[in-house]
Short mmCIF file of N, CA and C in Angstrom, two decimals:
data_model
loop_
_atom_site.label_atom_id
_atom_site.label_comp_id
_atom_site.label_asym_id
_atom_site.label_seq_id
_atom_site.Cartn_x
_atom_site.Cartn_y
_atom_site.Cartn_z
N MET Y 1 -47.07 -80.20 13.46
CA MET Y 1 -46.15 -81.78 13.58
C MET Y 1 -45.20 -79.89 13.22
N SER Y 2 -44.17 -80.25 13.86
CA SER Y 2 -42.97 -78.00 14.50
C SER Y 2 -42.81 -77.68 12.59
N PHE Y 3 -42.48 -77.21 12.38
CA PHE Y 3 -42.31 -76.98 11.28
C PHE Y 3 -40.98 -77.25 11.40
N ILE Y 4 -39.80 -77.74 12.67
CA ILE Y 4 -39.15 -77.76 11.88
C ILE Y 4 -38.64 -79.55 11.81
N ARG Y 5 -39.75 -80.13 12.07
CA ARG Y 5 -40.27 -81.59 12.16
C ARG Y 5 -40.53 -81.62 10.09
N THR Y 6 -41.58 -80.57 10.04
CA THR Y 6 -41.73 -80.69 8.69
C THR Y 6 -40.87 -80.82 7.53
N ILE Y 7 -39.38 -79.75 7.74
CA ILE Y 7 -37.96 -80.08 6.54
C ILE Y 7 -37.01 -80.66 7.20
N ALA Y 8 -37.03 -81.17 8.72
CA ALA Y 8 -36.21 -82.93 9.25
C ALA Y 8 -36.23 -83.41 8.02
N ARG Y 9 -37.49 -83.85 8.71
CA ARG Y 9 -37.76 -85.71 7.89
C ARG Y 9 -37.62 -86.05 7.44
N PRO Y 10 -37.53 -84.86 6.02
CA PRO Y 10 -38.56 -85.38 4.89
C PRO Y 10 -36.72 -85.22 3.99
N LEU Y 11 -35.58 -84.11 4.68
CA LEU Y 11 -34.40 -84.81 4.72
C LEU Y 11 -33.81 -85.43 4.66
N LEU Y 12 -33.52 -86.13 6.20
CA LEU Y 12 -32.57 -87.13 6.37
C LEU Y 12 -33.88 -88.07 6.13
N ALA Y 13 -34.94 -88.55 5.77
CA ALA Y 13 -35.15 -89.22 4.59
C ALA Y 13 -34.53 -89.78 3.11
N SER Y 14 -34.49 -88.51 2.35
CA SER Y 14 -34.23 -88.53 1.29
C SER Y 14 -32.93 -89.50 1.07
N THR Y 15 -32.44 -89.26 2.16
CA THR Y 15 -30.87 -90.31 1.14
C THR Y 15 -31.71 -91.67 1.13
N PHE Y 16 -32.70 -92.06 1.70
CA PHE Y 16 -33.24 -93.64 2.56
C PHE Y 16 -33.36 -94.09 1.01
N ILE Y 17 -34.88 -92.95 0.49
CA ILE Y 17 -35.63 -92.88 -0.56
C ILE Y 17 -34.64 -93.17 -1.56
N VAL Y 18 -34.19 -92.34 -1.80
CA VAL Y 18 -33.01 -92.71 -3.39
C VAL Y 18 -32.44 -94.01 -2.59
N ALA Y 19 -31.74 -94.80 -2.06
CA ALA Y 19 -31.29 -95.87 -1.38
C ALA Y 19 -31.86 -96.76 -1.64
N GLY Y 20 -33.15 -96.12 -1.70
CA GLY Y 20 -33.48 -97.25 -1.93
C GLY Y 20 -34.02 -98.36 -2.65
N VAL Y 21 -34.37 -96.90 -3.99
CA VAL Y 21 -34.32 -97.34 -4.92
C VAL Y 21 -33.24 -97.74 -5.95
N GLU Y 22 -32.01 -97.12 -4.87
CA GLU Y 22 -31.03 -98.24 -6.46
C GLU Y 22 -30.82 -98.84 -6.28
N ARG Y 23 -31.11 -99.44 -5.04
CA ARG Y 23 -30.84 -100.69 -3.93
C ARG Y 23 -32.02 -101.73 -5.07
N ILE Y 24 -33.04 -101.23 -5.72
CA ILE Y 24 -34.62 -102.32 -5.97
C ILE Y 24 -33.56 -101.82 -7.82
N ARG Y 25 -33.02 -101.43 -8.08
CA ARG Y 25 -33.27 -100.84 -9.09
C ARG Y 25 -31.48 -102.26 -9.94
N HIS Y 26 -30.68 -101.54 -8.84
CA HIS Y 26 -29.61 -102.16 -8.93
C HIS Y 26 -29.35 -104.01 -8.01
N ALA Y 27 -29.94 -104.93 -8.11
CA ALA Y 27 -30.17 -105.58 -7.06
C ALA Y 27 -28.75 -106.51 -7.30
N ASP Y 28 -28.25 -106.48 -8.13
CA ASP Y 28 -26.69 -107.75 -8.54
C ASP Y 28 -25.61 -106.86 -7.80
N GLU Y 29 -25.61 -105.38 -8.10
CA GLU Y 29 -24.50 -104.35 -7.21
C GLU Y 29 -24.95 -104.26 -5.45
N THR Y 30 -26.08 -104.47 -5.42
CA THR Y 30 -26.21 -104.31 -4.36
C THR Y 30 -26.03 -105.16 -2.80
N ALA Y 31 -26.29 -107.32 -3.91
CA ALA Y 31 -26.03 -108.72 -3.34
C ALA Y 31 -24.51 -108.59 -3.17
N HIS Y 32 -23.14 -107.80 -4.18
CA HIS Y 32 -22.33 -107.77 -4.04
C HIS Y 32 -21.79 -107.11 -2.63
N SER Y 33 -21.97 -105.91 -2.92
CA SER Y 33 -21.87 -104.51 -1.21
C SER Y 33 -22.46 -104.44 -0.45
N LEU Y 34 -23.06 -106.03 -0.54
CA LEU Y 34 -23.67 -106.51 1.69
C LEU Y 34 -24.00 -107.88 1.08
N GLY Y 35 -23.15 -108.40 0.51
CA GLY Y 35 -23.09 -109.34 0.45
C GLY Y 35 -22.28 -110.22 2.22
N ALA Y 36 -20.97 -109.61 2.33
CA ALA Y 36 -20.89 -110.00 3.85
C ALA Y 36 -22.10 -109.97 5.24
N VAL Y 37 -22.82 -109.60 4.67
CA VAL Y 37 -24.99 -108.83 6.00
C VAL Y 37 -25.41 -110.38 5.21
N LEU Y 38 -25.99 -110.32 4.04
CA LEU Y 38 -26.68 -110.70 3.08
C LEU Y 38 -26.36 -111.75 3.07
N ARG Y 39 -25.38 -112.93 2.81
CA ARG Y 39 -25.21 -114.58 3.07
C ARG Y 39 -25.92 -114.96 4.27
N PRO Y 40 -25.29 -115.05 5.75
CA PRO Y 40 -25.94 -115.68 6.38
C PRO Y 40 -26.99 -115.49 6.73
N VAL Y 41 -28.04 -114.97 6.56
CA VAL Y 41 -29.20 -114.06 6.33
C VAL Y 41 -29.67 -115.25 5.06
N ALA Y 42 -29.86 -115.24 3.91
CA ALA Y 42 -29.33 -115.70 1.87
C ALA Y 42 -30.03 -117.86 2.76
N ASN Y 43 -27.83 -117.57 3.46
CA ASN Y 43 -28.22 -119.56 3.31
C ASN Y 43 -28.67 -119.92 4.36
N ALA Y 44 -29.83 -118.54 5.46
CA ALA Y 44 -30.34 -119.22 6.54
C ALA Y 44 -31.65 -120.34 6.06
N LEU Y 45 -32.94 -119.49 5.55
CA LEU Y 45 -33.45 -119.21 4.70
C LEU Y 45 -33.65 -120.16 3.29
N PRO Y 46 -34.54 -120.87 3.80
CA PRO Y 46 -35.26 -121.44 1.96
C PRO Y 46 -35.19 -121.10 0.89
N ASN Y 47 -34.90 -121.21 -0.46
CA ASN Y 47 -35.86 -120.65 -1.34
C ASN Y 47 -35.47 -119.66 -1.26
N ALA Y 48 -34.40 -118.57 -0.06
CA ALA Y 48 -33.84 -117.18 -0.67
C ALA Y 48 -32.36 -117.30 -1.29
N ASP Y 49 -32.12 -115.72 -1.90
CA ASP Y 49 -31.57 -115.64 -2.73
C ASP Y 49 -31.15 -113.89 -2.31
N GLU Y 50 -28.99 -113.97 -1.92
CA GLU Y 50 -28.96 -112.27 -1.98
C GLU Y 50 -28.93 -111.43 -3.10
N LYS Y 51 -30.38 -111.86 -3.75
CA LYS Y 51 -30.42 -110.73 -4.96
C LYS Y 51 -31.53 -110.11 -4.21
N LEU Y 52 -32.73 -111.63 -3.88
CA LEU Y 52 -34.22 -111.27 -3.74
C LEU Y 52 -33.79 -110.36 -2.10
N LEU Y 53 -33.01 -110.83 -1.48
CA LEU Y 53 -33.04 -110.00 -0.26
C LEU Y 53 -32.20 -108.94 -0.37
N ALA Y 54 -31.75 -108.28 -1.78
CA ALA Y 54 -31.55 -107.33 -1.43
C ALA Y 54 -32.62 -106.36 -2.25
N LYS Y 55 -32.80 -106.61 -2.46
CA LYS Y 55 -34.61 -106.10 -3.05
C LYS Y 55 -35.00 -105.97 -2.58
N ALA Y 56 -35.20 -106.76 -1.39
CA ALA Y 56 -36.65 -105.99 -0.32
C ALA Y 56 -35.52 -104.94 1.01
N PHE Y 57 -34.68 -105.42 1.08
CA PHE Y 57 -33.64 -104.34 2.25
C PHE Y 57 -33.71 -103.38 0.90
N GLY Y 58 -33.69 -102.79 -0.30
CA GLY Y 58 -34.05 -101.70 -0.50
C GLY Y 58 -35.40 -100.76 -0.13
N GLY Y 59 -36.46 -102.59 -0.35
CA GLY Y 59 -38.16 -102.25 -0.14
C GLY Y 59 -38.17 -101.45 1.43
N VAL Y 60 -37.75 -101.92 2.05
CA VAL Y 60 -37.58 -101.71 3.97
C VAL Y 60 -36.81 -100.92 3.34
N GLN Y 61 -36.17 -100.02 3.17
CA GLN Y 61 -35.17 -98.51 2.54
C GLN Y 61 -36.05 -97.20 2.17
N LEU Y 62 -36.93 -97.30 1.18
CA LEU Y 62 -37.95 -97.09 0.60
C LEU Y 62 -38.94 -97.50 0.86
N GLY Y 63 -39.33 -97.95 1.76
CA GLY Y 63 -40.58 -97.33 2.02
C GLY Y 63 -40.26 -96.26 4.06
N ALA Y 64 -39.82 -96.92 4.54
CA ALA Y 64 -39.30 -96.57 5.95
C ALA Y 64 -38.92 -95.08 5.68
N GLY Y 65 -37.75 -94.57 4.48
CA GLY Y 65 -37.94 -93.15 3.92
C GLY Y 65 -39.29 -92.85 3.73
N ILE Y 66 -39.75 -93.02 3.12
CA ILE Y 66 -41.32 -92.77 2.08
C ILE Y 66 -42.24 -92.44 4.23
N LEU Y 67 -42.20 -92.95 5.04
CA LEU Y 67 -43.08 -92.97 5.89
C LEU Y 67 -42.79 -91.94 6.59
N LEU Y 68 -41.33 -92.18 6.70
CA LEU Y 68 -40.55 -90.80 8.03
C LEU Y 68 -40.62 -89.53 7.24
N ALA Y 69 -40.73 -90.26 5.53
CA ALA Y 69 -40.66 -88.09 4.96
C ALA Y 69 -42.39 -87.74 5.49
N ALA Y 70 -42.60 -88.13 4.79
CA ALA Y 70 -44.71 -88.13 5.43
C ALA Y 70 -45.14 -88.71 6.48
N GLY Y 71 -44.22 -88.61 7.68
CA GLY Y 71 -44.63 -88.03 9.01
C GLY Y 71 -44.81 -89.08 9.28
N LYS Y 72 -46.02 -90.25 8.97
CA LYS Y 72 -46.49 -91.70 8.93
C LYS Y 72 -45.37 -92.86 9.64
N LEU Y 73 -46.01 -92.64 10.82
CA LEU Y 73 -45.72 -93.42 11.91
C LEU Y 73 -44.27 -93.66 11.67
N PRO Y 74 -43.34 -92.59 12.05
CA PRO Y 74 -42.11 -92.12 12.66
C PRO Y 74 -41.26 -92.94 13.18
N ARG Y 75 -41.36 -93.15 14.23
CA ARG Y 75 -40.88 -94.00 15.16
C ARG Y 75 -40.84 -95.99 14.46
N PHE Y 76 -41.27 -95.91 14.46
CA PHE Y 76 -41.69 -97.05 13.55
C PHE Y 76 -40.63 -97.44 12.16
N ALA Y 77 -40.60 -96.18 11.11
CA ALA Y 77 -40.14 -96.05 9.97
C ALA Y 77 -38.10 -95.83 10.83
N GLY Y 78 -38.08 -94.81 11.49
CA GLY Y 78 -36.61 -94.83 12.10
C GLY Y 78 -35.90 -96.08 12.72
N PHE Y 79 -36.67 -97.27 13.45
CA PHE Y 79 -36.37 -97.67 13.51
C PHE Y 79 -35.77 -98.98 12.96
N LEU Y 80 -36.37 -99.19 11.79
CA LEU Y 80 -36.59 -99.55 10.67
C LEU Y 80 -35.35 -99.09 9.55
N LEU Y 81 -35.60 -98.28 9.12
CA LEU Y 81 -33.66 -97.16 8.89
C LEU Y 81 -32.42 -97.25 9.66
N THR Y 82 -33.14 -98.19 11.15
CA THR Y 82 -31.97 -97.80 12.17
C THR Y 82 -31.58 -99.12 11.87
N ILE Y 83 -31.91 -100.34 11.62
CA ILE Y 83 -31.52 -101.21 11.31
C ILE Y 83 -30.93 -101.94 9.53
N THR Y 84 -31.17 -100.70 9.28
CA THR Y 84 -30.71 -101.34 7.82
C THR Y 84 -28.99 -100.12 7.71
N SER Y 85 -29.08 -99.12 7.86
CA SER Y 85 -28.13 -98.24 8.18
C SER Y 85 -26.69 -98.96 9.00
N THR Y 86 -28.01 -99.89 10.10
CA THR Y 86 -26.03 -100.33 10.81
C THR Y 86 -25.56 -101.48 9.91
N LEU Y 87 -27.21 -102.06 8.86
CA LEU Y 87 -25.91 -102.98 8.25
C LEU Y 87 -25.69 -102.53 7.04
N ASN Y 88 -26.00 -101.96 6.54
CA ASN Y 88 -25.04 -101.09 5.24
C ASN Y 88 -23.88 -100.35 6.06
N THR Y 89 -23.49 -99.38 6.91
CA THR Y 89 -23.18 -99.32 7.79
C THR Y 89 -21.31 -100.49 7.53
N ALA Y 90 -21.67 -101.21 8.13
CA ALA Y 90 -21.79 -102.86 8.50
C ALA Y 90 -20.37 -103.27 7.35
N ALA Y 91 -21.23 -103.25 6.47
CA ALA Y 91 -21.11 -104.20 4.86
C ALA Y 91 -19.73 -103.47 4.17
N GLU Y 92 -20.26 -101.47 4.57
CA GLU Y 92 -19.49 -100.64 3.83
C GLU Y 92 -17.83 -100.80 4.06
N PHE Y 93 -18.09 -101.08 5.75
CA PHE Y 93 -16.40 -100.50 6.67
C PHE Y 93 -15.53 -101.85 6.32
N SER Y 94 -16.21 -102.88 6.33
CA SER Y 94 -15.54 -103.96 5.99
C SER Y 94 -15.48 -104.26 4.45
N ALA Y 95 -16.20 -103.46 3.84
CA ALA Y 95 -15.52 -104.18 2.22
C ALA Y 95 -14.47 -102.30 1.42
N ALA Y 96 -13.99 -101.72 2.74
CA ALA Y 96 -13.58 -100.87 1.95
C ALA Y 96 -12.23 -101.35 1.55
N ASP Y 97 -11.76 -100.87 0.57
CA ASP Y 97 -9.95 -100.68 0.54
C ASP Y 97 -8.94 -99.86 0.85
N THR Y 98 -8.43 -100.71 2.84
CA THR Y 98 -7.96 -100.00 2.93
C THR Y 98 -6.51 -99.88 3.70
N SER Y 99 -5.98 -100.72 1.49
CA SER Y 99 -4.63 -100.35 1.58
C SER Y 99 -3.77 -99.76 1.15
N THR Y 100 -5.20 -98.32 0.55
CA THR Y 100 -4.27 -97.33 0.35
C THR Y 100 -4.09 -95.95 1.20
N ALA Y 101 -4.05 -95.15 1.19
CA ALA Y 101 -4.83 -94.18 1.65
C ALA Y 101 -6.24 -92.83 1.30
N GLU Y 102 -6.04 -93.04 0.75
CA GLU Y 102 -7.04 -93.12 -0.15
C GLU Y 102 -8.40 -93.75 -0.01
N GLY Y 103 -8.13 -95.64 0.41
CA GLY Y 103 -9.04 -95.53 0.64
C GLY Y 103 -9.38 -95.44 1.82
N ARG Y 104 -8.24 -95.23 2.97
CA ARG Y 104 -8.83 -94.95 4.31
C ARG Y 104 -9.40 -94.40 4.15
N ARG Y 105 -8.98 -93.00 3.44
CA ARG Y 105 -9.62 -91.38 3.49
C ARG Y 105 -11.58 -92.18 3.28
N TRP Y 106 -11.94 -92.93 2.50
CA TRP Y 106 -12.93 -93.31 1.75
C TRP Y 106 -13.48 -93.87 2.89
N GLN Y 107 -13.06 -94.75 3.70
CA GLN Y 107 -13.69 -95.44 4.25
C GLN Y 107 -14.04 -94.98 6.10
N ARG Y 108 -13.50 -93.65 6.18
CA ARG Y 108 -13.68 -92.96 7.29
C ARG Y 108 -14.67 -91.75 6.43
N ALA Y 109 -15.13 -91.78 5.59
CA ALA Y 109 -16.43 -90.49 5.43
C ALA Y 109 -17.04 -91.31 5.06
N GLN Y 110 -17.14 -92.21 4.47
CA GLN Y 110 -17.97 -93.06 4.37
C GLN Y 110 -19.02 -93.47 5.83
N LEU Y 111 -17.66 -94.00 7.03
CA LEU Y 111 -17.98 -94.40 8.40
C LEU Y 111 -18.90 -93.16 8.63
N LEU Y 112 -18.44 -92.26 8.81
CA LEU Y 112 -18.79 -90.72 9.31
C LEU Y 112 -19.97 -90.56 9.00
N LYS Y 113 -20.51 -90.16 7.79
CA LYS Y 113 -21.64 -89.65 7.22
C LYS Y 113 -22.82 -91.24 8.06
N ASN Y 114 -22.23 -92.71 7.50
CA ASN Y 114 -22.83 -92.99 7.88
C ASN Y 114 -23.79 -93.27 9.30
N VAL Y 115 -22.64 -93.23 10.41
CA VAL Y 115 -23.13 -93.03 11.23
C VAL Y 115 -23.53 -91.71 11.77
N SER Y 116 -23.02 -90.79 11.33
CA SER Y 116 -23.96 -89.30 10.94
C SER Y 116 -25.54 -90.11 10.72
N LEU Y 117 -25.90 -90.74 9.68
CA LEU Y 117 -27.01 -91.01 9.29
C LEU Y 117 -27.85 -91.75 10.75
N LEU Y 118 -27.19 -92.76 10.95
CA LEU Y 118 -28.10 -93.29 11.80
C LEU Y 118 -28.03 -92.36 14.00
N GLY Y 119 -27.40 -91.26 13.29
CA GLY Y 119 -27.57 -90.82 14.57
C GLY Y 119 -28.90 -90.22 14.87
N GLY Y 120 -29.44 -89.87 12.89
CA GLY Y 120 -30.32 -89.11 12.92
C GLY Y 120 -32.23 -89.67 12.87
N VAL Y 121 -30.98 -91.29 12.53
CA VAL Y 121 -32.70 -92.02 12.03
C VAL Y 121 -32.87 -92.73 14.06
N LEU Y 122 -31.84 -92.68 14.69
CA LEU Y 122 -32.08 -92.64 15.97
C LEU Y 122 -33.28 -91.80 16.86
N LEU Y 123 -32.22 -90.57 17.00
CA LEU Y 123 -33.66 -89.29 16.60
C LEU Y 123 -35.04 -88.82 16.38
N ALA Y 124 -34.93 -90.05 15.07
CA ALA Y 124 -36.13 -90.02 14.54
C ALA Y 124 -37.06 -90.97 15.09
N SER Y 125 -36.46 -92.19 15.50
CA SER Y 125 -37.17 -93.21 16.76
C SER Y 125 -37.79 -93.63 17.70
N VAL Y 126 -37.03 -92.18 17.46
CA VAL Y 126 -37.80 -92.18 20.21
C VAL Y 126 -38.31 -90.03 20.05
N ASP Y 127 -38.67 -89.41 18.86
CA ASP Y 127 -38.65 -88.43 18.35
C ASP Y 127 -40.40 -88.66 18.72
N THR Y 128 -41.33 -88.36 20.42
CA THR Y 128 -43.01 -88.63 19.94
C THR Y 128 -43.00 -87.40 19.81
N ALA Y 129 -42.47 -86.27 19.24
CA ALA Y 129 -43.58 -85.00 18.52
C ALA Y 129 -44.53 -84.00 19.18
N GLY Y 130 -44.35 -84.33 20.86
CA GLY Y 130 -45.55 -84.45 21.52
C GLY Y 130 -46.50 -84.84 21.80
N LYS Y 131 -46.51 -86.20 20.89
CA LYS Y 131 -47.77 -87.25 21.48
C LYS Y 131 -46.37 -88.27 21.71
N PRO Y 132 -47.77 -88.81 23.29
CA PRO Y 132 -46.98 -89.69 24.28
C PRO Y 132 -47.08 -91.52 23.58
N GLY Y 133 -46.19 -91.86 23.89
CA GLY Y 133 -45.31 -93.54 23.53
C GLY Y 133 -46.47 -94.55 23.69
N LEU Y 134 -46.12 -96.04 23.08
CA LEU Y 134 -46.77 -96.54 23.87
C LEU Y 134 -46.83 -97.14 25.59
N ALA Y 135 -45.73 -97.06 26.09
CA ALA Y 135 -45.04 -97.20 26.45
C ALA Y 135 -46.44 -95.99 27.85
N TRP Y 136 -45.61 -95.29 27.76
CA TRP Y 136 -46.57 -93.33 28.13
C TRP Y 136 -47.15 -93.88 28.29
N ARG Y 137 -48.53 -94.65 28.01
CA ARG Y 137 -50.11 -94.74 27.16
C ARG Y 137 -50.24 -95.81 28.35
N ALA Y 138 -49.46 -96.49 28.39
CA ALA Y 138 -49.79 -98.14 28.97
C ALA Y 138 -50.04 -97.47 30.52
N GLU Y 139 -49.02 -97.03 30.73
CA GLU Y 139 -48.36 -96.80 31.81
C GLU Y 139 -49.87 -96.14 32.80
N HIS Y 140 -50.01 -94.65 31.75
CA HIS Y 140 -51.37 -94.09 31.81
C HIS Y 140 -52.58 -95.07 32.68
N LEU Y 141 -52.45 -95.58 31.47
CA LEU Y 141 -53.81 -96.15 31.88
C LEU Y 141 -53.78 -97.63 32.75
N THR Y 142 -52.52 -97.71 33.17
CA THR Y 142 -52.12 -98.76 34.53
C THR Y 142 -52.63 -97.71 35.60
N ASP Y 143 -52.60 -96.12 36.45
CA ASP Y 143 -52.43 -95.72 36.81
C ASP Y 143 -54.02 -94.99 36.69
N SER Y 144 -55.10 -95.08 35.75
CA SER Y 144 -56.02 -94.63 36.08
C SER Y 144 -57.07 -95.67 36.08
N ALA Y 145 -56.79 -96.83 35.74
CA ALA Y 145 -57.67 -98.27 36.17
C ALA Y 145 -57.51 -98.26 38.02
N VAL Y 146 -55.90 -97.82 38.10
CA VAL Y 146 -56.24 -98.25 39.95
C VAL Y 146 -55.96 -96.89 40.30
N GLN Y 147 -56.86 -96.21 40.07
CA GLN Y 147 -57.26 -95.00 40.29
C GLN Y 147 -59.18 -95.26 41.23
N ALA Y 148 -58.94 -95.56 39.17
CA ALA Y 148 -60.36 -95.69 39.42
C ALA Y 148 -61.52 -97.04 40.28
N THR Y 149 -60.17 -98.17 40.13
CA THR Y 149 -60.90 -98.63 41.18
C THR Y 149 -60.36 -98.64 42.42
N LYS Y 150 -59.68 -98.32 43.18
CA LYS Y 150 -59.47 -97.79 44.11
C LYS Y 150 -61.10 -96.89 45.50
N LYS Y 151 -61.35 -95.68 43.97
CA LYS Y 151 -62.48 -94.89 44.08
C LYS Y 151 -63.38 -95.34 44.45
N ALA Y 152 -63.78 -96.76 43.25
CA ALA Y 152 -65.05 -97.29 43.28
C ALA Y 152 -65.04 -98.39 44.51
N SER Y 153 -63.75 -99.15 45.11
CA SER Y 153 -63.70 -99.71 46.29
C SER Y 153 -63.88 -98.94 47.58
N LYS Y 154 -63.99 -97.69 47.60
CA LYS Y 154 -63.69 -96.25 48.64
C LYS Y 154 -65.38 -96.06 48.82
N LYS Y 155 -65.49 -95.57 47.42
CA LYS Y 155 -66.88 -95.60 47.76
C LYS Y 155 -67.77 -97.01 48.00
N GLN Y 156 -67.95 -98.48 47.65
CA GLN Y 156 -68.46 -99.76 48.27
C GLN Y 156 -68.19 -99.92 49.63
N LEU Y 157 -67.13 -99.49 49.49
CA LEU Y 157 -66.88 -99.64 50.87
C LEU Y 157 -68.14 -98.74 52.09
N LYS Y 158 -68.06 -97.12 51.76
CA LYS Y 158 -68.97 -96.43 52.79
C LYS Y 158 -70.12 -96.21 52.08
N ALA Y 159 -70.58 -97.37 51.28
CA ALA Y 159 -72.49 -97.16 51.08
C ALA Y 159 -71.95 -99.01 51.91
N ALA Y 160 -71.54 -99.79 52.36
CA ALA Y 160 -71.43 -101.14 53.33
C ALA Y 160 -71.60 -100.50 54.45
N SER Y 161 -70.88 -99.94 54.45
CA SER Y 161 -70.74 -99.06 56.37
C SER Y 161 -72.15 -98.54 55.94
N LYS Y 162 -73.00 -97.81 55.59
CA LYS Y 162 -73.91 -96.96 55.86
C LYS Y 162 -74.84 -97.95 55.91
N SER Y 163 -74.84 -99.10 55.54
CA SER Y 163 -75.92 -100.19 55.22
C SER Y 163 -75.82 -100.80 56.42
N VAL Y 164 -74.78 -101.20 56.92
CA VAL Y 164 -73.97 -102.28 57.73
C VAL Y 164 -74.54 -100.79 59.35
N LYS Y 165 -74.26 -99.83 59.39
CA LYS Y 165 -75.05 -98.93 60.04
C LYS Y 165 -76.83 -98.78 59.91
N LYS Y 166 -77.01 -98.82 59.32
CA LYS Y 166 -78.61 -98.84 59.09
C LYS Y 166 -79.51 -99.82 59.33
N THR Y 167 -78.36 -100.64 59.09
CA THR Y 167 -79.22 -102.37 59.71
C THR Y 167 -79.38 -102.35 61.44
N ALA Y 168 -77.75 -101.99 61.55
CA ALA Y 168 -77.57 -102.24 62.62
C ALA Y 168 -78.69 -101.04 64.24
N SER Y 169 -78.72 -100.42 63.65
CA SER Y 169 -79.87 -99.40 64.22
C SER Y 169 -81.41 -99.98 64.04
N GLU Y 170 -81.78 -100.80 62.87
CA GLU Y 170 -83.52 -101.24 62.60
C GLU Y 170 -82.97 -101.53 63.23
N ILE Y 171 -82.32 -103.16 64.06
CA ILE Y 171 -81.94 -103.34 64.74
C ILE Y 171 -81.84 -103.58 66.49
N ALA Y 172 -81.76 -102.49 66.27
CA ALA Y 172 -81.62 -101.87 67.74
C ALA Y 172 -83.21 -101.10 68.89
N ASP Y 173 -83.23 -100.70 66.94
CA ASP Y 173 -84.71 -100.26 67.23
C ASP Y 173 -86.04 -101.08 67.65
N ALA Y 174 -85.39 -102.67 66.98
CA ALA Y 174 -86.19 -103.44 67.39
C ALA Y 174 -86.29 -104.21 67.93
N VAL Y 175 -85.17 -104.02 69.34
CA VAL Y 175 -84.82 -104.94 70.40
C VAL Y 175 -85.73 -103.97 71.20
N HIS Y 176 -85.64 -102.46 70.83
CA HIS Y 176 -85.96 -102.08 72.28
C HIS Y 176 -87.00 -101.24 72.65
N VAL Y 177 -87.78 -101.70 71.12
CA VAL Y 177 -89.42 -101.80 71.56
C VAL Y 177 -90.02 -102.81 71.60
N GLN Y 178 -89.69 -103.47 71.98
CA GLN Y 178 -90.37 -104.98 72.36
C GLN Y 178 -89.81 -105.14 73.78
#
């Protein structure tokens, strides 16, 4: 891992780790602040309430943040953090008090912060760190299989052609001898 990634991933992940812990510790507040996002999910799932979903949301943020900080499954962690960041941004934006100038400034600052974090986790979710992704590996494996099949087919065709020529030569010699 490069020096920049060694520093950047934990720095980016720190805000999600802290937010995840806070969301778990204060699930009631989280359920209230993310109510617009969690309520439809809680209604769709049997035996689920907003507080439980708030804890799960915090757990996903915490777990994905730790994975990203440690450099383990960083693309998957970045994907999970993209989802949680998007939901958080939507909830905070819609819940902001915009009746005052101060409220509008707070909403704009929160939106810019969340969009910036979203950009960071999007970059983390596509950063291959010099390691090929699954799509590249699958394509490379397919290309290798096609090349190996072509090579084997040519080899088999050459061997069959040689065998046919040898057999034809033996038949021609046998006909000439008689």
